[in-house]
Amino acid sequence: MAKKNIDWANLGFGYVQTEKRYVSNFKNGSWDEGTLTSDATITLNECAGVLQYAQTVFEGLKAYTTEDGHIVTFRPDLNASRLKSSAERLEIPVFPEDRFVDAIVQTVAANEDYVPPYGSGATLYIRPYIFGTNPVIGVKPADEYQFRVFTTPVGPYFKGGVRPLTIRVSDFDRAAPHGTGHIKAGLNYAMSLHAIVSAHNEGYDENLYLDPATRTKVEETGGANFIFVSKDGKVVTPKSDSILPSITRRSLIHVAKEYLGLEVEEREVYLSELKDMAECGLCGTAAVISPVGKIVDHGNEICFPSGMNEMGPVTQKLLNTLTGIQMGRIEAPEGWIKVIK
């Protein structure tokens, strides 16, 4: 199929409706067989569980065109596993993991002409999600659900592409101890919206959220995990029970150890030690890695030696290696790449 006539190089991170999406419904205790549909509209009762009590979970992953022309996606089995954990936490019936991967393959294949060409800098973003559909007025889980997958071609997550970001330390908390910070629930992101609008209004790109118990330890931003490089070259990532287990972060840790031979520390990271770090980045499916040049803590500027002009050298190697694996330029670990076409 011919690619769509899209200005791939100038795509932002926004919604472009594609032709097909996957839909499966849960009713009377089981999921139906699922189907692809051209209908992008969802019709819900005014009292649907998702509208009343935010009972919804989601995932995010991407499809790429590799150097040799294949369409692939990256570690979808881990997205299936994480959606399972999220669903269980919100009392949502689990969509079977093997069917999840099959739904991704079907949806991407049906929209293959929206997969950006190799070298364009764009990707096809894939959004699987589940939500409660039947009327629920008492506070309880819904009885009926819908699982859907749609796709949209996207460019860089942060406006302006890969450039060092300026982040502020937020006065708001992202997640509570023993709460839902470790799952990909829509309600977590709703909680971050006021904080991100406020940050943007003040000229910042994102928020750094501290642990809510002591407000001394780095957790994550509203949509990405942190990754640091110490001045002696160690890759350091914050460890917390309320941080979302980012698939990108886990992949970068493997790349750092096994491909680049770097020492990696997954541990509690204190705000007070950031001044001693050489590089900082935000990592996640949407951004892969976006460099951070400066963190502002209530007027106190923490400026990383890597600076505000370009990505730090270790962060750049991590990005180049992981994207090289995703795009087929570098051999991937077994099971990381799912070939779709």
Coordinates of C-alpha atoms in Angstrom, one line a residue:
M1 CA 0.0 0.0 0.0
A2 CA 1.1 3.6 -0.7
K3 CA 2.0 5.8 2.2
K4 CA -0.5 8.6 3.1
N5 CA 0.4 12.0 1.8
I6 CA 1.5 13.4 5.2
D7 CA 4.3 15.9 6.0
W8 CA 6.1 13.3 8.2
A9 CA 9.0 15.5 9.1
N10 CA 6.8 18.2 10.6
L11 CA 4.3 16.1 12.5
G12 CA 3.6 17.1 16.1
F13 CA 2.5 14.8 18.9
G14 CA -1.2 14.9 18.2
Y15 CA -4.1 12.9 17.0
V16 CA -4.5 12.0 13.3
Q17 CA -7.4 9.7 12.7
T18 CA -6.5 6.6 10.9
E19 CA -8.8 4.2 9.1
K20 CA -9.1 1.2 11.4
R21 CA -9.3 0.4 15.1
Y22 CA -9.8 -2.8 17.1
V23 CA -12.7 -3.2 19.4
S24 CA -13.7 -6.0 21.8
N25 CA -16.5 -6.0 24.4
F26 CA -16.7 -7.7 27.8
K27 CA -20.2 -8.8 28.8
N28 CA -21.7 -11.6 30.8
G29 CA -18.2 -12.5 32.1
S30 CA -16.2 -12.8 28.9
W31 CA -14.6 -10.9 26.1
D32 CA -16.1 -11.3 22.6
E33 CA -13.9 -12.3 19.7
G34 CA -13.1 -8.7 18.7
T35 CA -13.1 -7.0 15.3
L36 CA -11.6 -4.2 13.3
T37 CA -13.9 -1.3 12.5
S38 CA -13.8 2.0 10.6
D39 CA -16.0 3.7 13.2
A40 CA -14.0 6.0 15.4
T41 CA -17.0 7.1 17.5
I42 CA -17.8 5.6 20.9
T43 CA -21.4 5.9 22.2
L44 CA -21.9 5.6 26.0
N45 CA -24.7 5.8 28.4
E46 CA -24.6 9.0 30.5
C47 CA -24.0 6.9 33.6
A48 CA -21.2 4.8 32.2
G49 CA -18.7 3.6 34.8
V50 CA -15.8 5.4 33.0
L51 CA -17.7 8.7 33.1
Q52 CA -18.7 8.5 36.8
Y53 CA -15.7 6.9 38.5
A54 CA -12.8 7.1 36.0
Q55 CA -12.5 3.3 35.6
T56 CA -10.1 3.2 32.7
V57 CA -6.6 2.0 32.0
F58 CA -4.4 2.4 28.9
E59 CA -1.1 1.7 27.3
G60 CA 1.2 3.3 24.7
L61 CA 3.6 1.8 22.3
K62 CA 4.9 2.5 18.8
A63 CA 5.3 0.9 15.4
Y64 CA 8.3 1.7 13.2
T65 CA 9.5 1.2 9.7
T66 CA 12.9 -0.5 10.0
E67 CA 16.0 0.1 7.8
D68 CA 15.2 -3.0 5.7
G69 CA 11.5 -1.9 5.2
H70 CA 9.7 -4.1 7.8
I71 CA 7.0 -2.7 10.0
V72 CA 7.7 -3.7 13.6
T73 CA 6.6 -2.8 17.1
F74 CA 8.7 -2.9 20.3
R75 CA 8.2 -5.3 23.2
P76 CA 4.4 -5.4 23.0
D77 CA 4.4 -8.4 25.4
L78 CA 5.5 -6.0 28.2
N79 CA 2.6 -3.6 27.4
A80 CA 0.2 -6.6 27.6
S81 CA 1.6 -7.5 31.0
R82 CA 1.5 -4.0 32.3
L83 CA -2.1 -3.5 31.1
K84 CA -3.0 -6.7 33.0
S85 CA -1.5 -5.3 36.2
S86 CA -3.3 -2.0 35.7
A87 CA -6.6 -3.7 35.1
E88 CA -6.3 -5.9 38.1
R89 CA -5.7 -2.9 40.4
L90 CA -8.8 -1.1 39.1
E91 CA -11.0 -4.3 39.2
I92 CA -11.2 -4.4 35.4
P93 CA -11.4 -7.8 33.7
V94 CA -8.0 -8.6 32.1
F95 CA -7.8 -8.6 28.3
P96 CA -5.8 -11.8 27.6
E97 CA -2.1 -11.0 26.9
D98 CA -1.8 -13.1 23.7
R99 CA -5.0 -11.4 22.3
F100 CA -3.6 -8.0 23.2
V101 CA -0.5 -8.6 21.0
D102 CA -2.7 -10.0 18.2
A103 CA -4.9 -6.9 18.4
I104 CA -1.8 -4.6 18.1
V105 CA -0.7 -6.6 15.0
Q106 CA -4.1 -6.4 13.4
T107 CA -4.5 -2.7 14.0
V108 CA -1.1 -1.7 12.8
A109 CA -1.4 -4.0 9.7
A110 CA -4.7 -2.4 8.9
N111 CA -3.2 1.1 9.1
E112 CA 0.2 0.3 7.5
D113 CA 0.0 3.3 5.1
Y114 CA 0.1 5.5 8.2
V115 CA 3.3 4.0 9.5
P116 CA 5.9 6.8 8.8
P117 CA 8.8 5.9 6.4
Y118 CA 12.2 5.0 7.7
G119 CA 14.3 8.0 8.5
S120 CA 11.4 10.5 8.7
G121 CA 11.7 11.0 12.5
A122 CA 8.0 10.1 12.9
T123 CA 6.4 6.9 14.2
L124 CA 3.0 5.3 14.5
Y125 CA 1.7 5.7 18.1
I126 CA -0.5 2.9 19.3
R127 CA -3.0 3.4 22.1
P128 CA -4.7 0.3 23.7
Y129 CA -7.2 1.1 26.5
I130 CA -10.1 -0.4 28.5
F131 CA -13.0 1.4 30.1
G132 CA -16.2 0.6 32.0
T133 CA -19.3 1.0 29.7
N134 CA -22.5 0.1 31.6
P135 CA -24.4 2.5 33.9
V136 CA -22.9 2.6 37.4
I137 CA -24.2 5.0 40.0
G138 CA -23.1 3.3 43.3
V139 CA -19.4 3.3 43.8
K140 CA -18.4 -0.2 42.5
P141 CA -16.8 -1.7 39.4
A142 CA -18.7 -1.7 36.1
D143 CA -20.0 -5.1 34.8
E144 CA -19.3 -4.4 31.1
Y145 CA -16.2 -3.0 29.4
Q146 CA -14.7 -2.2 26.1
F147 CA -11.1 -2.8 24.9
R148 CA -10.0 -0.7 22.0
V149 CA -6.8 0.0 20.0
F150 CA -6.3 3.0 17.8
T151 CA -3.3 4.4 16.0
T152 CA -2.0 7.8 15.1
P153 CA 1.1 9.0 13.3
V154 CA 3.2 11.3 15.6
G155 CA 6.3 13.4 15.7
P156 CA 8.3 14.4 18.8
Y157 CA 6.5 14.4 22.1
F158 CA 8.0 17.8 23.2
K159 CA 7.4 20.8 20.9
G160 CA 10.6 21.7 19.1
G161 CA 11.9 18.1 19.0
V162 CA 14.9 16.9 20.9
R163 CA 16.3 19.8 22.9
P164 CA 17.2 20.2 26.6
L165 CA 14.2 20.8 28.7
T166 CA 13.7 23.1 31.7
I167 CA 11.7 21.4 34.6
R168 CA 10.4 22.7 37.9
V169 CA 10.0 20.9 41.1
S170 CA 6.3 20.7 41.7
D171 CA 4.4 21.5 44.9
F172 CA 1.8 18.9 43.9
D173 CA 2.0 15.2 44.5
R174 CA 1.7 12.8 41.5
A175 CA 0.8 9.7 43.5
A176 CA 0.3 8.5 47.1
P177 CA 2.2 5.7 48.8
H178 CA 0.3 2.4 48.2
G179 CA -1.8 4.2 45.6
T180 CA -2.0 3.8 41.8
G181 CA 1.3 5.5 40.7
H182 CA 2.7 2.2 39.5
I183 CA -0.2 1.5 37.1
K184 CA -1.2 3.3 33.9
A185 CA -4.6 4.5 35.0
G186 CA -6.3 7.5 33.3
L187 CA -7.0 9.0 36.7
N188 CA -3.2 9.4 37.4
Y189 CA -2.9 11.6 34.3
A190 CA -6.0 13.6 35.1
M191 CA -4.3 14.5 38.5
S192 CA -1.3 15.9 36.7
L193 CA -3.2 18.2 34.3
H194 CA -3.4 21.3 36.5
A195 CA 0.2 21.0 37.5
I196 CA 1.4 20.7 33.8
V197 CA -0.7 23.7 32.7
S198 CA 0.7 25.7 35.6
A199 CA 4.2 24.7 34.7
H200 CA 3.7 25.7 31.0
N201 CA 2.2 29.0 32.1
E202 CA 5.4 29.7 34.1
G203 CA 7.7 28.8 31.1
Y204 CA 8.6 25.2 32.2
D205 CA 8.4 22.1 30.0
E206 CA 7.4 19.6 32.8
N207 CA 7.2 19.0 36.5
L208 CA 9.5 16.9 38.7
Y209 CA 7.4 15.1 41.3
L210 CA 8.9 14.2 44.7
D211 CA 7.9 11.3 46.9
P212 CA 4.8 12.5 48.8
A213 CA 5.9 11.0 52.1
T214 CA 9.1 12.9 52.6
R215 CA 9.3 15.2 49.6
T216 CA 13.0 14.6 49.4
K217 CA 13.3 11.9 46.7
V218 CA 12.9 12.1 42.9
E219 CA 10.0 10.1 41.5
E220 CA 9.0 11.0 37.9
T221 CA 7.2 13.6 35.8
G222 CA 3.6 13.5 34.7
G223 CA 4.4 11.3 31.7
A224 CA 7.9 10.0 31.9
N225 CA 10.6 8.4 34.1
F226 CA 13.9 10.1 35.0
I227 CA 17.3 8.8 34.0
F228 CA 20.5 10.4 35.3
V229 CA 24.2 10.0 34.5
S230 CA 26.6 10.7 37.4
K231 CA 29.8 12.5 37.0
D232 CA 31.7 9.2 37.2
G233 CA 29.6 7.8 34.3
K234 CA 27.1 5.7 36.1
V235 CA 23.5 5.5 34.8
V236 CA 21.2 6.1 37.8
T237 CA 17.4 5.7 37.8
P238 CA 15.0 6.4 40.7
K239 CA 13.4 3.4 42.4
S240 CA 10.0 3.7 44.0
D241 CA 6.9 1.6 44.4
S242 CA 4.8 4.5 43.0
I243 CA 6.7 5.0 39.8
L244 CA 5.3 3.6 36.6
P245 CA 7.4 0.6 35.4
S246 CA 8.4 2.2 32.1
I247 CA 9.2 -0.3 29.3
T248 CA 11.6 2.3 27.8
R249 CA 13.4 2.8 31.1
R250 CA 13.8 -1.0 31.5
S251 CA 15.1 -1.3 28.0
L252 CA 17.6 1.6 28.5
I253 CA 18.9 -0.1 31.6
H254 CA 19.6 -3.3 29.6
V255 CA 21.2 -1.3 26.8
A256 CA 23.4 0.6 29.3
K257 CA 24.6 -2.7 30.9
E258 CA 24.8 -5.1 28.0
Y259 CA 25.5 -2.9 24.9
L260 CA 27.5 0.0 26.4
G261 CA 29.1 -1.7 29.4
L262 CA 28.0 1.0 31.8
E263 CA 27.4 0.6 35.5
V264 CA 23.7 1.1 36.4
E265 CA 22.2 1.9 39.8
E266 CA 18.4 1.6 40.4
R267 CA 18.0 3.3 43.8
E268 CA 16.4 6.1 45.7
V269 CA 17.6 9.4 44.2
Y270 CA 17.5 12.4 46.5
L271 CA 16.7 15.9 45.2
S272 CA 19.8 17.1 47.1
E273 CA 22.2 15.0 45.0
L274 CA 21.0 16.3 41.6
K275 CA 23.6 19.0 41.6
D276 CA 26.2 16.3 41.4
M277 CA 24.8 14.6 38.3
A278 CA 26.3 15.2 34.9
E279 CA 23.3 14.5 32.7
C280 CA 19.5 14.1 33.1
G281 CA 16.8 12.8 30.7
L282 CA 13.2 11.9 30.6
C283 CA 12.4 8.5 29.2
G284 CA 9.2 6.9 28.0
T285 CA 7.4 5.5 24.9
A286 CA 6.4 8.9 23.7
A287 CA 9.7 10.7 24.1
V288 CA 12.2 7.8 24.1
I289 CA 14.7 10.1 25.8
S290 CA 14.4 13.9 26.1
P291 CA 17.4 15.6 27.6
V292 CA 17.0 17.9 30.6
G293 CA 19.2 20.9 30.9
K294 CA 18.0 22.5 34.0
I295 CA 15.8 21.7 37.0
V296 CA 14.4 24.7 39.1
D297 CA 13.6 24.1 42.7
H298 CA 11.7 27.1 43.9
G299 CA 14.2 29.6 42.4
N300 CA 17.2 27.4 42.9
E301 CA 18.6 26.4 39.5
I302 CA 20.2 23.0 39.1
C303 CA 22.1 23.2 35.8
F304 CA 23.5 20.0 34.4
P305 CA 27.0 20.1 32.9
S306 CA 25.6 18.7 29.7
G307 CA 24.0 22.1 29.2
M308 CA 21.0 23.6 27.4
N309 CA 22.3 23.2 23.8
E310 CA 22.5 19.5 23.2
M311 CA 22.0 16.0 24.7
G312 CA 24.7 14.8 27.0
P313 CA 27.2 12.2 25.5
V314 CA 26.0 9.2 27.6
T315 CA 22.3 10.0 27.1
Q316 CA 23.0 10.4 23.3
K317 CA 24.6 6.9 23.2
L318 CA 21.7 5.4 25.0
L319 CA 19.2 7.0 22.6
N320 CA 21.2 6.1 19.5
T321 CA 21.5 2.5 20.7
L322 CA 17.9 2.0 21.6
T323 CA 16.5 3.7 18.5
G324 CA 19.0 1.7 16.5
I325 CA 17.6 -1.5 17.9
Q326 CA 14.0 -0.3 17.3
M327 CA 14.8 0.7 13.7
G328 CA 16.7 -2.5 12.8
R329 CA 20.1 -0.9 12.5
I330 CA 21.4 -2.8 15.6
E331 CA 20.7 -6.4 16.5
A332 CA 17.9 -6.6 19.1
P333 CA 17.8 -8.9 22.1
E334 CA 15.7 -12.0 21.5
G335 CA 11.9 -11.2 21.8
W336 CA 12.2 -7.4 21.7
I337 CA 11.0 -6.8 18.1
K338 CA 7.6 -8.0 16.9
V339 CA 7.6 -8.0 13.1
I340 CA 4.2 -7.1 11.8
K341 CA 4.8 -6.9 8.0

